[in-house]
Amino acid sequence: MTCSMLDQQLLLEIKNDFPLLRQKMKNGQSLAYLDNAATTQKPHLVIEAMVQYYQKQNANVHRGIYQLAAEATAAYEGSRQKVAQFIGAAKAAECIFVKGTTEGINLVAQSFTAPQLQAGDEVLISAMEHHSNLVPWQILCQQKGAQLRVIPMNQKGELDLDAFAGLLNPKVKMLAIVHLSNTLGTINPIEQMIQMAHQEGIPVLVDGAQSIMSEAIDVQALDCDFFVFSGHKLFGPTGIGVLYGKTQHLDSMMPYQLGGEMIRSVSFEKTTFARIPNKLEAGTPNIVGAIALGKAIEYVEKLGKQTISAQLQTLLTYATEQLQSIAGLNIIGQAAQKSSVLSFTLDGVHPHDVATILNEHGLALRAGHHCTQPIMDFYHIPATTRASFAVYNTINDIDRLCEAINDIKNIFA
Amino acid sequence: MNPELKAFYQDLILQHNKQPIHFYAIEAADHILEAYNPICGDRFKVFLKLRDQRIIELSFQGYGCAISKASTSVMVEQLKGKTLEEAKQLIEVFYQSIESQVEEAPSDAPSAFSAFSAVQSFPGRKPCVVLAWEELETFVKQP
């Protein structure tokens, strides 16, 4: 393979960090897990951190003064510090723990944008948004009599920046944009887009669900107003994610869930809210999730995003070359700036038939619309099969994929 | 190819997928049913013409996986010409057939039905097998 290929020994060690990848599938083959855009597998140290927490630390946070409660609180808040440093936030209080990307976006839509959105205003998204960065804005616009505007893309799956410039105007109250498309793999030029939006005074939310793993994220350098990601696409557990927001925005937001943990004082007449981040984290949080996310971040930092990113590019380049050489296979999404995701269709074979047969070869791939139906409509296809990579994937996984696709072609010949 | 997969993608199914039966729209249909699975995007229209409680014409059009397309093709092939009452019974026979081993299928089941019993090894694909059948079932069972 190419010289940019990771050292074989290192790659083997990385793979060994993930216990699930050692499992055999039902026909006895080893697993080639290629559905990392849906969720990533978990390294041993993340799983161990969760077990250890419940065996040795479990107590509610921010409440007790006994030793366990203090330790749990320190671990939970320690994770928030790690998150802040990982994404370059000015302070930990700007990182709100949420369930995941979806909750983070809904929180911003309901608590930040909704109060300022008037009839006739606009919200701007792109043609390649995941439903989670589309539906909350669409429904909000419908409720307020506002317009949802869509930045168009070209056939390669790249956003049209001239059209984007034309859509910017003072009526736009939010630009919500995906960083790395979960269906096309496109990496959008968010730095430039944020600058352009800010010139018009438009706040920007970046959906970082897919980019958090491989792209260098510095929220202060990007100057984004909000950045959202999920822990489970970063080797962490499900049910935990992060909403980063600039302090002045988070301070201005009315909490959308009310209750314990988020108050300063309560009487029957009046409640005053705690400061951020607690104000926006009502109820007992996902403590173990937050702690395990901290461990996942440690793991990613140990590997280094550059290493991860290089490995993903190696895999994507190799997979693109190999799949392109298969007659009747069409790659959906050919952006110049692309990472880790490869969607395709196979002439005459439905993606669900493809995925069923791939499964029989021990290959785990997703078939469907990937929660991006408008992208399917754009390309006039009902669905794609998608290979999405993580650092533990190998050239051998891709070779097995190509062999299996040839098998499918024989069955459907 | 392993035996389960071979049974699932057997010749009968692949043939129906390639050359589906009654695969066209009926211009003056009395009823058009939509069989749609939002999870996978499979979407067929099923066209019916009725006379005296009998399905005198039955066809379909649309897009789906090999399994959903073949099962819809078998459905229109087998149910065209049946009375609504016969259709109800045959739909039940189909459900029984796909839940049974081939040799234990109901004795009155058309042989094409048992081709789909291989779905038992692929439980995630059952919605594909029954997609259009469930729509038609709802239609014939309505009061």
XYZ file of C-alpha atoms in Angstrom:
556
model
C 0.000 0.000 0.000
C 0.900 3.659 -0.153
C 3.556 5.139 2.080
C 0.939 7.163 3.970
C -0.456 3.903 5.287
C -0.210 3.660 9.048
C 2.468 1.477 10.469
C 1.036 -2.062 10.503
C 2.030 -2.653 14.085
C 0.317 0.536 15.256
C -2.806 -0.332 13.280
C -2.951 -3.762 14.872
C -2.595 -2.214 18.311
C -5.399 0.240 17.591
C -7.677 -2.551 16.426
C -6.869 -4.546 19.546
C -8.107 -1.653 21.675
C -11.663 -2.437 20.495
C -12.933 -5.717 21.994
C -16.019 -5.907 19.782
C -13.934 -6.029 16.606
C -12.508 -9.391 17.663
C -15.938 -11.041 17.439
C -16.704 -13.582 14.750
C -19.893 -13.114 12.749
C -22.493 -15.869 12.282
C -20.761 -17.488 9.311
C -17.461 -17.526 11.155
C -15.900 -14.574 9.349
C -14.177 -11.791 11.161
C -16.148 -8.569 11.315
C -15.418 -5.687 8.978
C -17.297 -2.859 10.653
C -17.886 -0.124 8.069
C -20.810 1.762 9.611
C -18.852 4.264 11.642
C -20.885 7.252 10.482
C -23.819 5.656 12.326
C -21.820 4.885 15.456
C -18.264 3.934 16.299
C -17.117 0.983 18.379
C -15.794 1.589 21.869
C -12.209 1.123 23.024
C -11.491 -0.895 26.124
C -10.618 2.151 28.237
C -14.031 3.752 27.611
C -15.881 0.551 28.552
C -13.655 0.134 31.596
C -14.293 3.724 32.724
C -18.035 3.043 32.711
C -17.667 -0.144 34.721
C -15.300 1.527 37.187
C -17.642 4.440 37.686
C -20.527 2.198 38.692
C -18.307 -0.041 40.805
C -16.399 2.653 42.635
C -17.692 6.189 42.148
C -21.438 6.238 41.624
C -23.126 9.199 43.353
C -25.146 12.145 42.118
C -23.219 15.218 41.094
C -23.303 18.764 42.479
C -25.225 17.718 45.584
C -23.552 15.611 48.211
C -20.640 16.684 50.327
C -19.570 13.142 51.062
C -16.502 11.682 49.395
C -18.241 9.741 46.600
C -20.347 12.712 45.539
C -17.295 14.922 45.471
C -15.411 12.385 43.346
C -18.299 11.940 40.914
C -18.647 15.708 40.580
C -14.915 16.131 40.032
C -14.925 13.424 37.351
C -17.994 14.877 35.616
C -16.657 18.424 35.643
C -13.216 17.126 34.722
C -14.764 15.720 31.567
C -16.255 19.100 30.770
C -12.749 20.603 31.053
C -11.435 17.949 28.664
C -14.197 18.689 26.178
C -13.504 22.418 26.359
C -9.809 21.948 25.750
C -10.510 19.377 22.980
C -12.590 21.819 20.927
C -10.764 24.979 21.946
C -13.560 26.569 23.976
C -12.590 29.610 26.059
C -14.101 28.032 29.157
C -15.657 24.792 30.285
C -18.987 26.445 31.152
C -19.555 26.976 27.427
C -19.807 23.195 26.948
C -23.264 21.882 27.794
C -23.732 18.139 28.133
C -26.728 16.995 26.091
C -27.975 13.615 24.814
C -26.371 14.105 21.455
C -26.243 16.263 18.347
C -30.012 16.101 17.878
C -30.750 17.437 21.345
C -28.114 20.146 20.982
C -29.673 21.430 17.755
C -33.203 21.293 19.176
C -32.039 23.198 22.258
C -30.575 26.001 20.129
C -33.628 26.082 17.854
C -36.058 26.287 20.781
C -34.148 28.405 23.287
C -31.968 30.654 21.153
C -33.583 31.104 17.746
C -37.301 30.697 18.515
C -37.582 33.778 20.772
C -36.016 36.041 18.112
C -37.652 34.578 15.020
C -40.433 36.724 13.549
C -42.792 36.150 10.655
C -40.893 36.880 7.447
C -37.500 36.019 8.971
C -35.344 33.261 7.518
C -33.273 30.300 8.661
C -30.548 29.036 6.368
C -29.472 25.399 6.063
C -27.783 23.440 3.269
C -28.939 20.834 0.754
C -26.971 18.127 2.558
C -28.260 18.402 6.117
C -29.062 15.360 8.223
C -32.745 15.368 9.195
C -31.661 16.409 12.703
C -30.367 19.720 11.335
C -33.364 20.173 9.048
C -36.590 19.154 10.781
C -36.126 21.290 13.960
C -35.606 24.387 11.778
C -38.379 23.517 9.352
C -40.962 23.083 12.100
C -39.768 26.217 13.905
C -40.099 28.239 10.698
C -43.601 26.863 10.148
C -44.594 27.827 13.678
C -43.260 31.373 13.292
C -44.253 32.067 9.701
C -40.561 32.229 8.802
C -38.863 30.835 5.679
C -36.427 27.932 5.575
C -33.854 28.636 2.843
C -31.557 25.980 1.441
C -28.011 26.510 0.125
C -27.868 24.443 -3.076
C -25.126 21.986 -4.026
C -23.681 20.752 -7.316
C -23.664 17.194 -8.675
C -20.386 16.443 -6.920
C -21.993 17.267 -3.595
C -20.258 20.617 -3.005
C -22.132 23.659 -1.755
C -22.583 26.573 -4.144
C -20.879 29.425 -2.288
C -22.026 32.077 -4.773
C -25.611 31.040 -4.171
C -24.854 31.045 -0.443
C -23.593 34.648 -0.650
C -26.817 35.562 -2.432
C -28.915 34.058 0.349
C -27.297 36.108 3.122
C -29.416 39.025 4.252
C -30.489 40.685 7.514
C -33.679 38.616 7.715
C -31.624 35.447 8.279
C -31.586 34.672 12.001
C -29.532 31.476 11.900
C -27.187 29.584 9.602
C -27.198 25.889 10.610
C -24.646 23.956 8.607
C -23.162 20.477 8.589
C -19.366 20.307 8.722
C -18.883 16.805 7.242
C -21.812 15.192 5.414
C -22.771 11.788 6.796
C -24.023 10.691 3.376
C -21.646 12.325 0.897
C -18.485 12.723 2.955
C -18.202 16.346 1.797
C -16.231 18.630 4.094
C -17.827 22.064 3.892
C -15.702 25.234 4.060
C -17.267 26.284 7.350
C -14.536 28.751 8.277
C -15.277 30.839 5.195
C -19.037 30.376 5.568
C -18.961 31.522 9.193
C -17.038 34.653 8.196
C -19.485 35.428 5.401
C -22.484 34.918 7.702
C -20.959 37.044 10.442
C -20.484 39.937 8.028
C -24.270 40.014 7.875
C -24.573 39.567 11.633
C -25.947 36.021 11.302
C -25.155 33.516 14.065
C -23.888 30.097 12.959
C -24.463 26.599 14.337
C -22.095 23.899 13.095
C -23.258 20.260 13.118
C -20.006 18.503 13.960
C -21.416 14.998 14.437
C -19.172 13.515 11.745
C -16.272 15.963 11.747
C -15.421 15.748 15.449
C -13.496 12.523 14.874
C -11.128 13.617 12.164
C -11.124 17.378 11.668
C -9.167 19.829 13.775
C -11.810 21.766 15.706
C -11.035 25.070 17.388
C -14.319 26.799 18.088
C -12.624 30.094 18.943
C -10.580 30.149 15.735
C -13.678 29.153 13.747
C -15.642 31.783 15.661
C -18.796 29.665 15.352
C -21.619 30.596 17.697
C -22.615 26.998 18.382
C -20.937 23.652 17.714
C -22.687 20.350 18.378
C -21.473 16.752 18.425
C -22.320 13.290 19.800
C -20.086 11.165 21.982
C -20.921 7.868 20.326
C -19.395 8.879 16.994
C -16.165 9.635 18.856
C -15.636 6.200 20.492
C -17.785 7.303 23.453
C -21.112 5.907 24.651
C -24.549 6.759 23.276
C -26.753 9.225 25.136
C -24.066 11.864 25.659
C -23.084 14.774 23.463
C -21.987 18.363 23.686
C -23.451 21.696 22.766
C -20.793 24.374 22.687
C -22.102 27.949 22.651
C -20.552 31.362 23.155
C -21.144 32.579 26.701
C -23.298 35.550 25.726
C -25.606 33.278 23.705
C -25.939 30.618 26.391
C -26.538 33.328 29.009
C -29.352 34.758 26.919
C -31.123 31.418 26.458
C -34.206 30.466 28.424
C -33.782 26.848 29.557
C -36.124 24.504 27.725
C -36.208 21.978 30.505
C -36.858 23.059 34.047
C -36.358 21.293 37.346
C -33.550 20.254 39.634
C -29.877 20.976 39.124
C -30.524 24.140 37.104
C -31.835 26.567 39.722
C -30.295 29.136 42.038
C -33.325 29.622 44.285
C -36.915 28.420 44.249
C -39.991 29.621 46.107
C -43.643 29.187 45.180
C -43.584 32.727 43.799
C -40.337 32.799 41.870
C -37.410 30.765 40.582
C -34.020 32.093 39.576
C -31.772 30.002 37.395
C -28.248 28.819 37.976
C -25.418 30.065 35.754
C -24.299 28.144 32.681
C -23.658 25.305 32.227
C -26.020 24.098 34.977
C -28.856 26.329 33.787
C -29.144 24.195 30.646
C -28.645 20.789 32.291
C -31.881 20.188 34.183
C -32.180 16.939 36.105
C -29.551 14.348 36.955
C -27.268 14.280 33.932
C -25.748 11.307 32.133
C -22.802 11.277 34.531
C -21.209 8.050 33.406
C -21.678 9.078 29.776
C -19.874 12.352 30.335
C -17.019 10.646 32.157
C -16.697 8.014 29.431
C -16.746 10.736 26.779
C -13.799 12.302 28.572
C -11.986 8.974 28.264
C -12.870 8.734 24.579
C -11.376 12.183 24.058
C -8.213 11.072 25.871
C -8.047 8.115 23.505
C -8.457 10.274 20.397
C -5.829 12.693 21.680
C -3.454 9.825 22.337
C -3.816 8.632 18.736
C -3.814 12.187 17.430
C -6.347 13.617 15.019
C -3.636 13.866 12.378
C -3.041 10.137 12.554
C -6.767 9.457 12.435
C -7.324 11.842 9.575
C -4.407 10.407 7.578
C -5.676 6.861 8.034
C -9.193 7.881 6.963
C -7.819 9.565 3.842
C -5.766 6.473 3.002
C -8.838 4.281 3.355
C -11.064 6.642 1.397
C -8.568 7.020 -1.444
C -8.021 3.276 -1.715
C -11.730 2.465 -1.462
C -12.598 5.090 -4.073
C -10.018 3.687 -6.517
C -11.131 0.116 -5.983
C -14.878 0.728 -6.092
C -14.620 3.024 -9.093
C -13.110 0.173 -11.087
C -16.221 -1.980 -10.572
C -18.516 -1.692 -13.604
C -22.035 -0.583 -12.718
C -20.992 0.939 -9.404
C -21.653 4.651 -8.972
C -20.091 6.686 -6.191
C -22.510 9.269 -4.800
C -20.639 12.330 -3.573
C -17.414 13.287 -5.327
C -16.474 16.495 -3.553
C -12.854 17.583 -3.769
C -12.789 17.967 0.017
C -14.053 14.706 1.403
C -13.439 12.303 4.265
C -14.359 8.943 5.732
C -17.708 8.329 3.979
C -18.269 6.516 0.689
C -21.840 6.140 -0.580
C -22.591 4.158 -3.695
C -25.274 2.555 -5.800
C -24.978 -0.594 -7.864
C -26.885 -0.736 -11.150
C -29.888 -3.053 -10.973
C -29.422 -3.978 -7.319
C -31.239 -2.284 -4.473
C -29.019 -1.130 -1.562
C -30.899 -3.364 0.877
C -30.099 -6.408 -1.184
C -26.502 -5.209 -1.300
C -26.332 -4.795 2.478
C -27.977 -8.182 3.130
C -25.422 -9.986 0.999
C -22.524 -7.936 2.414
C -23.670 -8.996 5.869
C -23.309 -12.627 4.844
C -19.650 -11.803 4.163
C -19.183 -10.371 7.654
C -19.334 -6.782 6.394
C -21.433 -4.273 8.359
C -22.603 -1.476 6.055
C -25.644 0.735 6.137
C -28.188 0.882 3.339
C -30.910 3.496 3.174
C -31.332 7.240 2.994
C -29.076 7.858 6.019
C -31.551 10.389 7.421
C -30.914 12.619 4.422
C -33.936 12.112 2.172
C -33.434 15.428 0.337
C -30.004 14.193 -0.825
C -31.634 11.052 -2.217
C -34.199 13.203 -4.018
C -31.424 15.411 -5.404
C -29.692 12.429 -7.016
C -33.034 10.767 -7.942
C -32.179 7.625 -6.013
C -34.168 5.948 -3.233
C -31.182 4.923 -1.170
C -27.457 4.222 -1.179
C -25.156 1.704 0.392
C -22.622 3.491 2.553
C -19.185 2.501 3.762
C -17.955 4.781 6.517
C -14.532 4.386 8.035
C -12.841 4.704 11.393
C -9.163 4.556 12.250
C -9.389 0.832 13.043
C -10.472 -0.116 9.524
C -7.948 -1.727 7.210
C -7.181 -2.112 3.523
C -8.240 -5.718 3.956
C -11.749 -4.577 4.969
C -11.997 -2.717 1.659
C -10.643 -5.653 -0.344
C -13.311 -7.847 1.259
C -15.936 -5.257 0.356
C -14.873 -5.294 -3.297
C -14.875 -9.097 -3.428
C -18.347 -9.202 -1.900
C -19.660 -6.624 -4.380
C -18.430 -8.785 -7.225
C -20.288 -11.683 -5.623
C -23.470 -9.580 -5.563
C -23.038 -8.764 -9.235
C -22.839 -12.478 -9.993
C -26.023 -13.219 -8.046
C -27.925 -10.472 -9.849
C -26.293 -10.988 -13.247
C -22.628 -18.388 -1.178
C -24.047 -19.895 2.014
C -27.276 -21.962 1.815
C -29.517 -19.432 3.604
C -28.475 -16.659 1.266
C -28.903 -18.936 -1.737
C -32.427 -19.800 -0.598
C -33.247 -16.138 -0.065
C -31.992 -15.024 -3.454
C -33.262 -18.090 -5.291
C -34.086 -18.134 -8.974
C -37.807 -17.544 -8.530
C -37.197 -14.323 -6.617
C -34.432 -13.093 -8.913
C -36.619 -13.844 -11.925
C -39.575 -11.889 -10.537
C -37.182 -9.065 -9.662
C -35.845 -8.948 -13.185
C -39.137 -9.472 -14.998
C -41.973 -8.617 -12.652
C -45.507 -9.730 -13.509
C -48.198 -7.113 -14.298
C -45.676 -4.313 -13.836
C -47.610 -1.375 -15.231
C -50.102 1.284 -14.200
C -53.807 0.717 -14.843
C -55.171 3.924 -16.355
C -58.722 3.593 -15.108
C -57.989 1.860 -11.812
C -60.781 1.804 -9.230
C -58.265 1.905 -6.427
C -54.577 2.766 -6.130
C -52.837 1.557 -2.972
C -49.496 2.867 -1.867
C -47.090 0.423 -0.266
C -44.344 2.548 1.250
C -41.616 1.781 3.744
C -40.202 5.101 5.015
C -37.228 3.350 6.589
C -35.815 2.028 3.327
C -37.705 4.113 0.770
C -39.341 1.166 -1.027
C -42.451 2.489 -2.701
C -44.936 0.645 -4.905
C -48.309 1.627 -6.238
C -50.757 -1.248 -6.519
C -53.587 -0.765 -9.036
C -56.933 -2.571 -8.742
C -60.008 -2.888 -10.907
C -62.982 -4.544 -9.262
C -66.209 -5.983 -10.614
C -68.833 -7.702 -8.482
C -66.470 -8.142 -5.541
C -63.817 -9.634 -7.803
C -60.339 -8.271 -8.589
C -60.494 -8.332 -12.361
C -57.263 -6.410 -12.834
C -54.280 -6.102 -10.544
C -50.922 -4.542 -11.321
C -48.100 -2.606 -9.707
C -45.383 -0.104 -10.367
C -42.620 1.422 -8.337
C -39.246 0.847 -6.818
C -37.950 -1.458 -4.141
C -35.438 -4.169 -3.312
C -35.434 -7.540 -5.064
C -37.386 -9.091 -2.216
C -40.184 -6.521 -2.002
C -40.455 -6.343 -5.772
C -40.618 -10.124 -6.205
C -43.140 -10.531 -3.410
C -45.371 -7.832 -4.927
C -45.011 -9.462 -8.324
C -46.083 -12.839 -6.907
C -48.971 -11.100 -5.131
C -50.437 -9.530 -8.269
C -49.855 -12.735 -10.221
C -51.660 -14.911 -7.674
C -54.482 -12.576 -6.661
C -55.608 -11.250 -10.006
C -59.011 -12.754 -10.830
C -59.798 -13.716 -7.238
C -62.858 -12.544 -5.344
C -62.186 -10.294 -2.365
C -63.063 -13.203 -0.085
C -60.604 -15.518 -1.866
C -57.991 -12.794 -1.733
C -58.386 -12.500 2.034
C -57.830 -16.226 2.408
C -54.839 -16.306 0.076
C -53.192 -13.456 1.952
C -53.489 -15.519 5.143
C -52.048 -18.525 3.322
C -49.118 -16.352 2.217
C -48.400 -15.243 5.781
C -48.561 -18.842 6.970
C -46.262 -19.958 4.147
C -43.529 -17.486 4.981
C -43.633 -18.475 8.649
C -43.415 -22.225 7.881
C -40.695 -24.553 6.691
C -41.123 -25.265 2.969
C -42.365 -28.831 3.576
C -44.856 -27.652 6.196
C -46.431 -24.913 4.110
C -50.232 -24.947 3.819
C -51.257 -27.544 1.240
C -53.274 -25.021 -0.752
C -50.361 -22.569 -1.000
C -49.122 -21.726 -4.485
C -45.539 -22.986 -4.763
C -44.243 -19.456 -5.323
C -45.243 -18.519 -1.776
C -42.772 -20.835 -0.099
C -39.881 -19.123 -1.894
C -40.246 -16.331 0.638
C -40.001 -18.577 3.700
C -36.218 -18.122 3.507
C -36.831 -14.702 5.064
C -36.855 -16.518 8.411
C -33.051 -16.470 8.246
C -33.134 -12.714 7.574
C -35.630 -11.259 10.050
C -34.589 -7.698 9.171
C -35.979 -8.234 5.677
C -39.463 -9.381 6.662
C -40.939 -5.912 6.110
C -39.771 -6.201 2.472
C -41.630 -9.494 2.002
C -44.936 -8.292 3.437
C -44.836 -4.647 2.276
C -47.451 -4.776 -0.492
C -49.335 -7.711 1.041
C -50.137 -5.715 4.148
C -51.502 -2.837 2.071
C -53.713 -5.148 0.078
C -54.792 -6.931 3.251
C -55.923 -3.639 4.766
C -57.850 -2.873 1.591
C -59.680 -6.199 1.288
C -60.483 -6.301 4.989
C -62.012 -2.851 5.153
C -65.731 -2.961 5.888
